[in-house]
Structures are given as C-alpha cells and as structure tokens.
Coordinates of C-alpha atoms in Angstrom, one line a residue:
Chain A
M6 CA 22.4 17.8 -29.1
G7 CA 19.8 17.9 -26.4
E8 CA 20.0 18.9 -22.8
K9 CA 22.6 17.0 -20.8
I10 CA 20.9 14.6 -18.3
L11 CA 22.4 13.3 -15.1
I12 CA 20.9 10.3 -13.4
I13 CA 21.6 9.8 -9.7
G14 CA 20.8 6.2 -8.6
G15 CA 21.1 4.8 -12.1
T16 CA 22.0 1.3 -11.0
G17 CA 18.9 1.0 -8.9
Y18 CA 15.7 -0.8 -9.9
I19 CA 13.9 1.9 -11.8
G20 CA 17.1 3.9 -12.4
K21 CA 18.5 1.5 -15.0
F22 CA 15.3 1.9 -17.1
V23 CA 15.7 5.7 -16.9
V24 CA 19.4 5.5 -17.9
E25 CA 18.5 3.2 -20.8
A26 CA 15.8 5.6 -22.0
S27 CA 18.1 8.5 -21.7
A28 CA 21.0 6.7 -23.5
K29 CA 18.6 6.0 -26.4
S30 CA 17.5 9.6 -26.6
R31 CA 19.3 12.6 -28.2
H32 CA 20.5 13.7 -24.7
P33 CA 24.1 13.3 -23.6
T34 CA 23.6 11.0 -20.5
F35 CA 25.6 11.0 -17.3
A36 CA 25.3 8.5 -14.4
L37 CA 26.6 9.3 -10.9
V38 CA 28.2 6.1 -9.5
R39 CA 29.8 5.4 -6.2
E40 CA 33.2 3.9 -6.2
S41 CA 31.9 1.0 -4.0
S42 CA 29.4 0.0 -6.7
L43 CA 32.3 -1.2 -8.9
S44 CA 33.1 -3.9 -6.4
D45 CA 29.6 -5.4 -6.8
P46 CA 29.9 -7.6 -9.9
A47 CA 26.2 -7.2 -10.8
K48 CA 26.4 -3.4 -10.5
A49 CA 29.8 -3.4 -12.3
Q50 CA 28.2 -5.3 -15.2
L51 CA 25.3 -2.8 -15.4
I52 CA 27.7 0.1 -15.4
D53 CA 29.7 -1.5 -18.1
G54 CA 26.5 -1.8 -20.1
F55 CA 25.8 1.9 -19.5
K56 CA 29.3 2.8 -20.9
K57 CA 28.8 0.7 -24.0
S58 CA 25.6 2.6 -24.7
G59 CA 27.4 5.9 -24.5
V60 CA 26.7 7.0 -21.0
T61 CA 29.4 9.0 -19.2
I62 CA 30.1 7.6 -15.7
L63 CA 30.9 10.2 -13.1
N64 CA 32.3 9.1 -9.7
G65 CA 30.5 10.6 -6.7
D66 CA 28.4 10.1 -3.7
L67 CA 25.3 11.8 -2.2
N68 CA 27.3 12.2 1.0
D69 CA 30.2 13.9 -0.8
H70 CA 28.9 17.4 -1.5
A71 CA 31.8 18.5 -3.6
S72 CA 31.5 15.4 -6.0
L73 CA 27.8 16.1 -6.2
V74 CA 28.2 19.8 -7.1
K75 CA 30.9 18.9 -9.6
A76 CA 28.7 16.4 -11.4
I77 CA 25.7 18.6 -11.4
K78 CA 27.6 21.6 -12.9
Q79 CA 28.2 19.5 -16.0
V80 CA 24.5 19.0 -16.9
D81 CA 21.2 20.7 -17.5
V82 CA 18.8 18.2 -15.9
V83 CA 19.1 16.1 -12.8
I84 CA 17.0 13.0 -12.4
S85 CA 17.2 11.1 -9.1
T86 CA 16.1 7.5 -9.1
V87 CA 17.5 6.6 -5.6
G88 CA 15.7 3.8 -3.8
S89 CA 13.5 3.9 -0.8
M90 CA 16.4 3.6 1.6
Q91 CA 17.9 6.9 0.2
I92 CA 14.9 9.1 -0.2
A93 CA 15.9 11.4 2.7
D94 CA 19.5 11.7 1.2
Q95 CA 18.0 13.8 -1.6
F96 CA 18.0 16.9 0.6
Q97 CA 21.7 16.8 -0.2
I98 CA 20.9 16.9 -3.9
I99 CA 18.8 20.0 -3.4
A100 CA 21.6 21.6 -1.5
A101 CA 24.1 20.8 -4.3
I102 CA 21.7 22.0 -7.0
K103 CA 21.3 25.3 -5.2
E104 CA 25.1 25.7 -5.0
A105 CA 25.7 24.6 -8.6
G106 CA 23.1 27.1 -9.8
N107 CA 22.8 25.8 -13.4
V108 CA 20.1 23.2 -13.3
K109 CA 17.1 23.7 -15.5
R110 CA 15.1 20.8 -14.1
F111 CA 15.2 18.5 -11.2
L112 CA 13.2 15.2 -11.0
P113 CA 13.3 13.8 -7.5
S114 CA 12.9 10.1 -7.0
E115 CA 9.1 9.8 -6.9
F116 CA 8.0 6.9 -9.2
G117 CA 5.0 5.8 -7.2
N118 CA 1.8 7.4 -5.8
D119 CA 1.1 11.1 -5.6
V120 CA 2.3 11.4 -2.1
D121 CA 0.4 14.7 -1.4
R122 CA -2.8 12.9 -2.0
C123 CA -2.2 9.6 -0.2
R124 CA -4.1 8.3 2.8
A125 CA -1.5 5.6 3.6
V126 CA -0.6 4.0 7.0
D127 CA 2.8 3.2 8.3
P128 CA 5.3 2.0 7.5
I129 CA 5.0 3.2 3.9
N130 CA 3.4 6.5 5.0
Q131 CA 6.7 7.4 6.6
N132 CA 8.4 7.1 3.2
F133 CA 5.6 9.1 1.6
Q134 CA 5.9 11.9 4.1
V135 CA 9.6 12.3 3.4
K136 CA 8.8 12.6 -0.3
V137 CA 6.2 15.3 0.7
Q138 CA 8.9 17.1 2.6
L139 CA 11.2 16.9 -0.4
R140 CA 8.5 18.4 -2.6
R141 CA 8.1 21.3 -0.2
A142 CA 11.9 21.8 0.0
I143 CA 12.2 21.9 -3.8
E144 CA 9.3 24.4 -4.0
A145 CA 10.8 26.6 -1.2
Q146 CA 14.2 26.7 -2.9
G147 CA 12.6 27.7 -6.2
I148 CA 14.2 24.8 -8.1
P149 CA 12.4 24.0 -11.4
Y150 CA 11.0 20.5 -11.1
T151 CA 8.9 17.7 -12.6
L152 CA 7.4 15.0 -10.5
I153 CA 6.8 11.6 -12.1
V154 CA 3.9 9.8 -10.5
S155 CA 4.3 6.5 -12.2
N156 CA 2.0 4.4 -10.0
L157 CA 2.7 0.6 -9.8
F158 CA 5.7 -1.0 -11.5
S159 CA 4.5 -3.9 -13.6
G160 CA 7.6 -5.9 -12.6
Y161 CA 6.6 -5.5 -9.0
S162 CA 2.9 -6.0 -9.4
L163 CA 2.0 -8.0 -12.5
S164 CA 4.8 -10.4 -12.5
N165 CA 3.2 -12.3 -9.6
F166 CA -0.1 -10.4 -9.0
L167 CA 1.4 -9.2 -5.7
Q168 CA 1.5 -12.8 -4.3
L169 CA 4.5 -12.5 -2.0
G170 CA 7.3 -14.8 -3.0
A171 CA 5.6 -16.1 -6.2
T172 CA 7.6 -15.8 -9.4
S173 CA 4.6 -15.9 -11.8
P174 CA 0.9 -15.0 -11.6
P175 CA -1.1 -17.6 -9.6
R176 CA -3.0 -20.4 -11.2
D177 CA -4.9 -21.9 -8.3
K178 CA -5.7 -19.3 -5.6
I179 CA -5.1 -15.7 -5.1
V180 CA -5.0 -13.4 -2.1
I181 CA -6.6 -10.0 -2.9
P182 CA -6.1 -6.9 -0.7
G183 CA -9.4 -5.3 0.0
D184 CA -12.6 -6.2 -1.8
G185 CA -10.9 -6.1 -5.2
S186 CA -13.1 -3.3 -6.6
V187 CA -10.6 -0.4 -6.2
K188 CA -8.8 0.8 -9.4
A189 CA -5.0 0.9 -9.6
V190 CA -2.5 1.7 -12.4
F191 CA 0.1 -0.8 -13.6
N192 CA 2.9 0.5 -15.8
D193 CA 5.8 -1.2 -17.5
E194 CA 9.2 0.0 -16.2
R195 CA 10.5 0.7 -19.7
D196 CA 7.6 3.0 -20.5
I197 CA 8.2 4.8 -17.2
G198 CA 11.8 5.3 -18.2
T199 CA 10.7 6.6 -21.6
Y200 CA 8.0 9.1 -20.3
T201 CA 10.5 10.3 -17.6
I202 CA 13.1 11.3 -20.2
I203 CA 10.6 13.0 -22.5
A204 CA 9.0 14.9 -19.6
A205 CA 12.3 15.9 -18.1
V206 CA 12.9 18.4 -21.0
D207 CA 9.4 19.3 -21.9
P208 CA 8.4 23.0 -21.2
R209 CA 4.8 21.8 -20.6
T210 CA 5.8 19.7 -17.6
L211 CA 7.8 22.4 -15.8
N212 CA 6.8 22.5 -12.2
K213 CA 4.1 19.9 -12.9
I214 CA 3.2 16.4 -11.8
V215 CA 3.3 13.9 -14.7
Y216 CA 0.9 11.1 -13.9
V217 CA 1.6 7.9 -15.8
K218 CA -2.0 6.8 -15.9
P219 CA -2.7 5.5 -19.4
P220 CA -6.3 4.4 -19.9
Q221 CA -5.6 0.8 -20.8
N222 CA -3.5 0.3 -17.6
I223 CA -6.2 1.1 -15.1
Y224 CA -7.6 -2.0 -13.5
S225 CA -9.2 -3.1 -10.3
F226 CA -7.8 -6.3 -8.8
N227 CA -11.0 -8.1 -9.6
E228 CA -10.8 -7.0 -13.3
L229 CA -7.1 -8.0 -13.4
V230 CA -7.9 -11.5 -12.1
A231 CA -10.9 -11.8 -14.4
S232 CA -8.7 -10.9 -17.4
W233 CA -6.1 -13.5 -16.2
E234 CA -8.7 -16.2 -15.7
K235 CA -10.0 -15.7 -19.2
K236 CA -6.5 -16.0 -20.6
I237 CA -5.7 -19.2 -18.7
G238 CA -9.2 -20.6 -19.0
K239 CA -9.4 -21.3 -15.3
T240 CA -11.2 -19.8 -12.3
L241 CA -9.1 -19.0 -9.3
E242 CA -10.0 -19.4 -5.7
K243 CA -10.1 -15.8 -4.3
I244 CA -9.2 -14.9 -0.7
Y245 CA -10.1 -11.3 0.1
V246 CA -8.3 -9.5 2.9
L247 CA -10.5 -6.7 4.0
E248 CA -9.2 -3.5 5.5
E249 CA -9.4 -4.3 9.2
Q250 CA -7.6 -7.6 8.7
L251 CA -5.1 -6.0 6.4
L252 CA -4.3 -3.3 9.0
K253 CA -3.8 -6.1 11.6
Q254 CA -1.4 -7.9 9.3
I255 CA 0.5 -4.7 8.7
Q256 CA 0.8 -4.3 12.4
E257 CA 2.0 -7.8 13.1
S258 CA 4.4 -8.3 10.1
P259 CA 8.1 -7.7 10.3
M260 CA 9.9 -5.5 7.7
P261 CA 9.6 -5.7 4.7
V262 CA 6.3 -7.6 4.6
N263 CA 4.6 -4.7 6.5
V264 CA 6.0 -2.3 3.8
I265 CA 4.4 -4.3 1.0
L266 CA 1.1 -4.7 2.8
S267 CA 0.9 -1.0 3.6
I268 CA 1.5 -0.2 -0.1
N269 CA -1.3 -2.7 -0.9
H270 CA -3.5 -0.8 1.6
S271 CA -2.8 2.6 0.1
V272 CA -3.3 1.3 -3.5
F273 CA -6.0 -1.3 -3.3
V274 CA -8.0 -0.3 -0.2
K275 CA -7.7 3.5 -0.2
G276 CA -7.5 3.8 -4.0
D277 CA -4.7 6.4 -3.7
Q278 CA -3.8 6.1 -7.4
T279 CA -7.2 6.7 -8.8
Y280 CA -9.6 8.3 -6.2
F281 CA -8.9 11.8 -7.5
E282 CA -9.1 13.4 -10.9
I283 CA -5.9 15.0 -12.3
D284 CA -6.0 18.7 -11.5
P285 CA -4.9 20.4 -14.8
K286 CA -3.4 23.3 -12.8
V287 CA -0.8 20.9 -11.3
G288 CA -0.8 17.8 -13.3
V289 CA -0.7 16.2 -16.8
E290 CA -1.2 12.7 -17.9
A291 CA 1.7 11.1 -19.8
S292 CA -0.1 9.0 -22.4
E293 CA -2.3 12.0 -23.3
L294 CA 0.7 14.4 -23.5
Y295 CA 2.8 11.9 -25.5
P296 CA 0.3 10.0 -27.7
D297 CA 3.2 8.8 -29.9
V298 CA 4.7 6.7 -27.2
K299 CA 3.3 3.2 -27.7
Y300 CA 3.0 2.0 -24.1
T301 CA 2.8 -1.6 -23.0
T302 CA -0.8 -2.4 -21.9
V303 CA -1.6 -4.5 -18.9
D304 CA -3.2 -7.0 -21.3
E305 CA 0.0 -7.2 -23.4
Y306 CA 2.2 -7.4 -20.2
I307 CA 0.4 -10.4 -18.7
N308 CA 0.3 -12.3 -22.0
Q309 CA 3.9 -13.2 -21.4
F310 CA 2.9 -15.4 -18.4
V311 CA 0.0 -17.3 -20.1
Chain B
M25 CA 10.6 2.3 41.4
G26 CA 13.1 1.9 38.6
E27 CA 14.2 4.4 36.0
K28 CA 11.5 5.8 33.9
I29 CA 11.6 4.4 30.3
L30 CA 10.2 6.1 27.2
I31 CA 9.8 4.0 24.0
I32 CA 9.6 5.9 20.7
G33 CA 8.1 3.6 18.0
G34 CA 6.3 1.4 20.5
T35 CA 3.6 0.4 18.1
G36 CA 6.1 -0.9 15.5
Y37 CA 7.1 -4.5 14.9
I38 CA 9.9 -4.8 17.5
G39 CA 8.6 -1.9 19.6
K40 CA 5.6 -3.7 20.9
F41 CA 7.8 -6.4 22.4
V42 CA 10.0 -3.8 24.0
V43 CA 7.0 -2.0 25.5
E44 CA 5.6 -5.3 26.8
A45 CA 8.9 -6.1 28.4
S46 CA 9.2 -2.7 30.0
A47 CA 5.6 -2.8 31.2
K48 CA 6.3 -6.1 33.0
S49 CA 9.4 -4.6 34.6
R50 CA 9.6 -2.4 37.7
H51 CA 10.2 0.6 35.4
P52 CA 7.4 3.2 34.8
T53 CA 6.9 3.0 31.1
F54 CA 6.0 5.7 28.6
A55 CA 5.2 5.3 24.9
L56 CA 5.3 8.2 22.5
V57 CA 2.4 7.9 20.1
R58 CA 1.3 10.1 17.2
E59 CA -2.2 11.3 17.1
S60 CA -2.6 9.8 13.7
S61 CA -2.0 6.3 15.1
L62 CA -5.3 6.4 16.9
S63 CA -7.2 6.4 13.6
D64 CA -5.6 3.1 12.7
P65 CA -7.8 0.5 14.4
A66 CA -4.9 -2.0 14.7
K67 CA -2.6 0.5 16.3
A68 CA -5.4 1.9 18.5
Q69 CA -6.0 -1.6 19.8
L70 CA -2.3 -2.1 20.5
I71 CA -2.2 1.3 22.3
D72 CA -5.3 0.3 24.3
G73 CA -3.4 -2.9 25.4
F74 CA -0.4 -0.7 26.4
K75 CA -2.7 1.4 28.6
K76 CA -4.2 -1.6 30.3
S77 CA -0.7 -2.9 31.2
G78 CA 0.0 0.4 32.9
V79 CA 1.9 2.2 30.1
T80 CA 1.6 6.0 30.0
I81 CA 0.8 7.2 26.5
L82 CA 2.4 10.5 25.5
N83 CA 1.2 12.3 22.4
G84 CA 4.0 13.5 20.2
D85 CA 5.9 13.2 16.9
L86 CA 9.5 12.9 15.8
N87 CA 8.8 15.9 13.6
D88 CA 7.4 18.0 16.5
H89 CA 10.6 19.0 18.4
A90 CA 8.7 20.6 21.4
S91 CA 6.6 17.4 21.9
L92 CA 9.7 15.3 21.8
V93 CA 11.6 17.4 24.3
K94 CA 8.6 17.5 26.6
A95 CA 8.2 13.7 26.5
I96 CA 11.9 13.1 27.0
K97 CA 12.1 15.5 30.0
Q98 CA 9.8 13.2 31.9
V99 CA 12.0 10.1 31.7
D100 CA 15.5 8.7 32.4
V101 CA 15.9 6.3 29.5
V102 CA 14.9 6.7 25.9
I103 CA 14.6 3.6 23.7
S104 CA 13.9 4.1 20.0
T105 CA 12.3 1.2 18.1
V106 CA 11.4 3.1 15.0
G107 CA 11.2 1.1 11.8
S108 CA 13.5 1.1 8.8
M109 CA 11.6 4.0 7.1
Q110 CA 12.3 6.3 10.1
I111 CA 15.9 5.5 10.9
A112 CA 17.1 8.9 9.7
D113 CA 14.5 10.7 11.7
Q114 CA 16.4 9.7 14.9
F115 CA 18.7 12.6 14.4
Q116 CA 15.8 14.6 15.7
I117 CA 15.7 12.4 18.9
I118 CA 19.4 13.2 19.4
A119 CA 18.7 16.9 19.1
A120 CA 15.8 16.6 21.6
I121 CA 17.9 14.6 24.1
K122 CA 20.6 17.2 23.9
E123 CA 18.1 20.0 24.6
A124 CA 16.3 18.0 27.4
G125 CA 19.7 17.3 29.1
N126 CA 18.3 14.8 31.6
V127 CA 18.7 11.5 29.7
K128 CA 20.8 8.8 31.4
R129 CA 20.7 6.4 28.5
F130 CA 19.7 6.4 24.8
L131 CA 19.1 3.2 22.8
P132 CA 18.7 4.0 19.1
S133 CA 16.8 1.7 16.9
E134 CA 19.4 -0.9 16.0
F135 CA 17.9 -4.4 16.5
G136 CA 19.9 -6.1 13.7
N137 CA 23.4 -6.5 12.6
D138 CA 26.4 -4.7 14.1
V139 CA 26.4 -2.1 11.3
D140 CA 30.0 -1.0 12.0
R141 CA 31.1 -4.4 11.0
C142 CA 28.9 -5.3 8.0
R143 CA 30.0 -5.9 4.5
A144 CA 26.6 -5.4 3.0
V145 CA 25.5 -4.3 -0.4
D146 CA 22.6 -2.0 -1.4
P147 CA 19.8 -1.5 -0.7
I148 CA 20.2 -2.6 2.9
N149 CA 23.7 -1.1 3.1
Q150 CA 22.1 2.4 2.7
N151 CA 20.1 1.6 5.8
F152 CA 23.1 0.3 7.7
Q153 CA 25.1 3.4 6.8
V154 CA 22.5 5.7 8.3
K155 CA 22.7 3.7 11.5
V156 CA 26.4 4.1 11.4
Q157 CA 26.0 7.9 11.1
L158 CA 23.6 7.8 14.0
R159 CA 26.1 6.0 16.2
R160 CA 28.8 8.6 15.3
A161 CA 26.4 11.5 16.1
I162 CA 25.5 9.9 19.5
E163 CA 29.2 9.5 20.3
A164 CA 30.0 13.1 19.1
Q165 CA 27.2 14.5 21.3
G166 CA 28.4 12.6 24.3
I167 CA 25.0 11.0 24.9
P168 CA 25.2 7.9 27.1
Y169 CA 24.1 4.9 24.9
T170 CA 23.6 1.2 24.6
L171 CA 23.3 -0.5 21.2
I172 CA 21.2 -3.7 20.9
V173 CA 22.6 -5.9 18.2
S174 CA 19.8 -8.5 18.2
N175 CA 20.6 -10.2 14.9
L176 CA 17.7 -12.0 13.1
F177 CA 14.1 -11.8 14.4
S178 CA 12.7 -15.3 14.6
G179 CA 9.3 -14.1 13.5
Y180 CA 11.0 -12.8 10.3
S181 CA 13.4 -15.7 9.7
L182 CA 12.2 -18.9 11.4
S183 CA 8.5 -18.6 10.8
N184 CA 9.1 -19.4 7.1
F185 CA 12.8 -20.2 6.9
L186 CA 13.1 -17.0 4.8
Q187 CA 11.0 -18.4 2.0
L188 CA 9.4 -15.2 0.7
G189 CA 5.7 -15.3 1.0
A190 CA 5.5 -18.6 2.9
T191 CA 3.6 -18.7 6.1
S192 CA 5.3 -21.7 7.6
P193 CA 8.6 -23.5 7.1
P194 CA 8.8 -25.5 3.8
R195 CA 8.2 -29.2 3.6
D196 CA 9.2 -29.9 0.0
K197 CA 11.9 -27.7 -1.3
I198 CA 13.9 -24.8 0.1
V199 CA 15.8 -21.9 -1.4
I200 CA 19.1 -21.3 0.5
P201 CA 21.0 -18.0 0.1
G202 CA 24.7 -18.8 -0.3
D203 CA 26.1 -22.3 0.2
G204 CA 24.3 -22.7 3.6
S205 CA 27.5 -23.0 5.6
V206 CA 27.6 -19.5 7.1
K207 CA 26.4 -19.1 10.7
A208 CA 23.7 -16.6 11.7
V209 CA 21.8 -15.8 14.9
F210 CA 18.0 -16.3 15.3
N211 CA 16.3 -14.6 18.3
D212 CA 12.8 -14.6 19.6
E213 CA 11.4 -11.1 19.6
R214 CA 10.1 -11.5 23.2
D215 CA 13.7 -12.3 24.4
I216 CA 15.0 -9.3 22.5
G217 CA 12.4 -7.1 24.3
T218 CA 13.5 -8.6 27.7
Y219 CA 17.2 -8.2 27.1
T220 CA 16.7 -4.6 25.8
I221 CA 14.9 -3.5 29.0
I222 CA 17.4 -5.1 31.3
A223 CA 20.4 -3.7 29.4
A224 CA 18.9 -0.3 29.2
V225 CA 19.5 0.3 32.9
D226 CA 22.6 -1.8 33.5
P227 CA 25.8 0.1 34.4
R228 CA 27.8 -2.6 32.7
T229 CA 26.3 -1.9 29.3
L230 CA 26.9 1.9 29.3
N231 CA 28.4 3.0 26.0
K232 CA 28.5 -0.7 25.0
I233 CA 27.1 -2.9 22.3
V234 CA 24.9 -5.7 23.6
Y235 CA 25.1 -8.6 21.2
V236 CA 22.1 -11.0 21.5
K237 CA 24.0 -14.1 20.4
P238 CA 23.1 -16.9 22.7
P239 CA 25.0 -20.1 22.0
Q240 CA 21.9 -22.2 21.2
N241 CA 20.7 -19.8 18.6
I242 CA 23.7 -19.8 16.3
Y243 CA 23.0 -21.9 13.2
S244 CA 24.1 -22.2 9.7
F245 CA 21.2 -22.4 7.1
N246 CA 22.3 -26.0 6.5
E247 CA 22.2 -26.9 10.2
L248 CA 18.8 -25.2 10.5
V249 CA 17.4 -27.2 7.6
A250 CA 19.0 -30.5 8.9
S251 CA 17.3 -29.9 12.3
W252 CA 14.0 -29.2 10.6
E253 CA 14.3 -32.3 8.4
K254 CA 14.9 -34.4 11.4
K255 CA 11.8 -33.0 13.2
I256 CA 9.5 -33.6 10.2
G257 CA 11.1 -36.9 9.1
K258 CA 11.6 -35.7 5.6
T259 CA 14.4 -34.5 3.3
L260 CA 13.9 -31.3 1.5
E261 CA 15.1 -30.5 -2.0
K262 CA 17.7 -27.7 -1.6
I263 CA 18.3 -24.9 -4.1
Y264 CA 21.4 -22.9 -3.3
V265 CA 21.7 -19.4 -4.6
L266 CA 25.4 -18.6 -4.7
E267 CA 26.8 -15.1 -4.2
E268 CA 27.1 -14.0 -7.9
Q269 CA 23.5 -15.1 -8.6
L270 CA 22.2 -13.5 -5.4
L271 CA 23.8 -10.2 -6.3
K272 CA 22.2 -10.4 -9.7
Q273 CA 18.8 -11.0 -8.1
I274 CA 19.3 -8.1 -5.8
Q275 CA 20.1 -5.9 -8.8
E276 CA 17.0 -7.0 -10.7
S277 CA 14.4 -7.1 -8.0
P278 CA 12.1 -4.3 -7.1
M279 CA 11.6 -3.0 -3.6
P280 CA 11.2 -4.7 -1.1
V281 CA 12.4 -8.0 -2.5
N282 CA 15.8 -6.4 -3.1
V283 CA 15.9 -5.3 0.5
I284 CA 15.3 -8.9 1.8
L285 CA 17.8 -10.4 -0.6
S286 CA 20.5 -7.9 0.4
I287 CA 19.8 -8.8 4.1
N288 CA 20.2 -12.4 3.2
H289 CA 23.5 -11.6 1.4
S290 CA 24.9 -9.8 4.4
V291 CA 23.8 -12.5 6.9
F292 CA 24.1 -15.8 5.0
V293 CA 26.9 -15.0 2.4
K294 CA 29.1 -12.5 4.2
G295 CA 28.4 -13.9 7.6
D296 CA 28.1 -10.4 9.1
Q297 CA 26.5 -11.7 12.3
T298 CA 29.2 -14.2 13.2
Y299 CA 32.5 -13.6 11.3
F300 CA 34.0 -11.6 14.2
E301 CA 34.5 -12.2 17.8
I302 CA 32.9 -9.9 20.3
D303 CA 35.5 -7.3 21.4
P304 CA 35.2 -7.0 25.2
K305 CA 36.3 -3.4 25.0
V306 CA 33.1 -2.5 23.1
G307 CA 30.7 -5.3 23.5
V308 CA 29.0 -7.8 25.8
E309 CA 26.9 -10.9 25.0
A310 CA 23.4 -10.8 26.4
S311 CA 22.9 -14.4 27.5
E312 CA 26.3 -14.4 29.2
L313 CA 25.6 -11.1 31.0
Y314 CA 22.0 -12.2 32.0
P315 CA 22.2 -16.0 32.5
D316 CA 18.9 -15.9 34.5
V317 CA 16.9 -15.0 31.4
K318 CA 15.6 -18.2 29.9
Y319 CA 15.7 -17.5 26.3
T320 CA 13.8 -19.4 23.6
T321 CA 16.1 -21.6 21.6
V322 CA 15.9 -22.1 17.9
D323 CA 15.1 -25.7 18.6
E324 CA 12.1 -24.7 20.8
Y325 CA 11.0 -22.0 18.4
I326 CA 10.7 -24.3 15.3
N327 CA 9.0 -27.1 17.3
Q328 CA 5.8 -25.0 17.1
F329 CA 5.7 -25.6 13.3
V330 CA 6.2 -29.4 13.3

C-alpha cells in the first residue's frame, strides 16, 4: 500500500483527472466532497464513478474546519485541485493541515503558470498573486509541498486553438494573440493527473516545483498553426492581435472574456511559460524526471481533430 | 458640493462606468489606483481620461492597509467595483472602513444577481457565496451599505446573445440555455453606473438592496430571440440546452467556459434574477425609485446590431 492521498476539489475540471490517476495508482485515494455536490446530477454521476473505481468519498467543506481536519488526519498527502473561484479558500486548508499535523506533502491548486515568474496583467494577475501568497504561507508554515506548474491544458487550448466559443480547431481563419512567435506549453489533462500523483510521493520533488514542460509539447502559436495547416492541407487566414490592442481588449471586455485574454497575454505575449530556464535548485521537469510516462504529444493530440 | 465618492476598482469593466457617472455628478470623485496599473498602457489611458474629467487619482492597493485607510478617510462614500478575481479581497476594505470610521455608505462589488437568493451551481456559486459572506460581514460590522443588484450587463449578454466568442448577435442559429422561457434582466452598463451613483447617496437606499430591474428590460431568451428575428426579418435555428445537459457541460468545461455556463444556468434555467418578488422591507427597484433616469431599453440596445 502506498501513501494515502486526499484530493480536495476532485469534481472540478482538473480534479477529476487527478482523482482518476490516483485511483489507478497503488495509493488509497480519498476525495473530499460537499454534501451539496450530490444534488447536482453531473457531479453525483462523477462521484459515483469515483466510488466505483475504489475512491473513498469523505463529506466535508473548506468552510467547515472540523470536517477538513478530520479528513486530513486520515491521509498522508493532500492535493488541492480547487478551481479559480476557490483559490483563496486554500488558506483554510493550510490552517487545517497545521492543526492535523500529520501531512507529509501538500500540493496546492497550481496547475498553470509559475506564478512567481509571471508578468501578467489583470484580471488573471489577481488570481496569480493569490497563488503567490499561498506559496509564501505554505513556506512560512513549514508545510512540505510540491507545486505542479502544468502550463496550458490541452482541452482548454488545443481543442479550439483558443478561438473563443469554437468547439474545434479553425479551418478558415484564426485569431492569434501577439505575433505568434512566443513559445508556450500544451499538456494533456490525463498526463497532468499522472505526473501529479507520481510527483506527490516522490522524495525528489519535496519542496520543489514540478514543471510539466515535455520537449514535444513546446510550440509557438505560429508553429502550432503551421502544424495544423499541414495536417488539414489548407492555409488559414491569420489575424494577429498585438500587445497594445490585446491590452485594450482586456480592458474593454467583461468577465470572463477579459480573464481569457489576460491569460493569452501572459502566455503568448509575455512568454511566461518559457522565457526562463528551470532553476535546478527549485525546480524539476516532469518528463525528464519520469521518462517512463508516455505523454500525449501536441502532434498526437491535434490528430483527433483532423 | 455633494458627498465625496471613492471608487475602488475603477479601471475594471463596470468600474469605469461608475467612475464616469460619478465624475458627471455633483460629487467630488476619487479613484484608488495601483501603481502597477500605470505600466499598462490601456489602464494608463483610462486613468488619464479620469483625470481629464476631474477625478482625483489616489495611489493605493487593497493589500496595503495604510494606503486604503488613508484614501477612505478622505471621502464619505466607498464604492467597490473590483472584479470577480478580487471579491474576497474586499474583507480588507471592510477592515479599513472600520478603522477609518468616517464612511457614510459602502457599496461592495455586487453588480449581478441577488446572491442571497440564488440557486446556482459551481463554479459561479463559489463566487456568489463569497459575496454572501461579505454581506454578512458588512452587516455584522454595522457598516451602512447599499447593494446594487444590477443583473446582466448588456455588453456581456446582448452584444452576442451569449453566443461564446461571437462579436455580434447571431443571424443563422442560436444556442439557448434551458428552454428559453425563463425571464432575465438585461441592463446597459452606463445606466448601472448612473443608478449606482444616485443610490449611493440616497437616504432611501440605506441598508437596502437596489434592484436594477426596469420593466422594459425583462425578457425571456425566447422573447429576446423573437424580438431580434423580427428586427432582422429572419428566423433563427434554435438549439436548446436543457438543464441536465447544461450541468454536464459545466462539469466538463475548463475555466472560464464553466463559469459562463454556470451563470447561464443560474440566470436562464433557475431564473435567479426574476423568480422572486422584491421584498419592500429589504429592496427597492431602481427605475421605480428614479423615474427621471431615462434608461436604455433592451429594444433600443439591440437596434444597434440590426
């Protein structure tokens, strides 16, 4: 039997992939679920699927300190996968971990850019700064941690090449944030789940950042489009939105379009996923550390849409 | 001279309309601006426009308590228009208002549904619940308040009939959340700004909810589409996404699509903007209280797209 793993936020977008990966591993897996989730048929179905794959469901809530401490006391590792609306609630997980006193590793809900190294603008910068504060709180409390910097979700970015509202990659024209030359990293959610679970119990990732930045998944927007054009045998009309115009659009767009555009600005204009080298003192690269994991490449991922 | 008004979050999406309305009023207007905003050319341009219309810019930050107290001490009314990523940071405004001790009215960043009466699902429910907690904290601290329940922004909802990624209302087919029969409320951002400033200093709105729910802006999705079809002389193909399917989409979509869909669920399936009558003990309706304000009707708003 491996370490017991608790996932908080397991019914969320990335959470379900982490739960699935944990359930498939040798680790007894627990998911903290709010009572209210059971009245949502889609969540209830997901939770049912968790149970069938052997996951132990614990009732609890981030706002119910006692339930949180009780759940945490039963496990060795706590992985938070809460969504962007709950990032700040994780200070309550930190408090509960301190009280419980038994946790060997905490993975806060990162799953994006390395927020200490971003040059983002609002509104996403607000979100990044709360993640930064969480990192500092974890360090200050001396809680053993691992941070998963998983860069872009493929389901978010490759399923429509970031063309808002589209349900497949474009075949006529494409809007490209920036000049298209900046490199970003696109990772399959299942691989992110797999790397997360392996890293959560690996002594080499203790108090480290795990960058999911496999060499075959680093593309500029222009390279991505060129690869797609080759696959579909067609040249797309390209509309570039340069920085000044993009900042203006961010300013003028309501939520959540401004959130998406500010992510695009951070990733595709500032290059926040790739402008720095991994510092071996603080970080490791997932595909390098775990060469046995056969990750889905960008090329394989977009083949499904041809 | 009227009461002095401070707007926190004035460079945000709804904030700029509130600042504009305040600048046009008899009230000396102040906007709290972070130093970092000046390095964003789009924000810098906006702030320059504020200055030109007579707004006093105060430097400060929600995370800098002293700067917040100093700004608040100079005014009578504090209006927060911070975006969805900063909702929780408003507890720091409450603390600063308590310390300053001089504030006659506080308007937290609401500008949406009446969160105490919503039956929303995650992820937007998380956001709603933080707003609920803020309401309770304001009441518990005995801070005089007004809550602006402004329902849907027209720029968010009517500019593309909520067709994600579209930049104008659809002319061929339309995806409708729910069965299209549930009523919602669509308001022009400029009117929301105007009502906010008038209500902020009105003794009749003290410790009340101001619902912006003018009779001509209440439409079901089906009524909205019928009105649009009449204007363009064309019948659209309608694709209805019923509740079970919508909940499934919410579950499976990454941020921020899941946020949008969960707003749609609250507004167009649960009917959270219209299922209850305004309780005169706690609420007033803006167009009724201020009949002299000539608000933009839905009909007028969508004429611009014909």
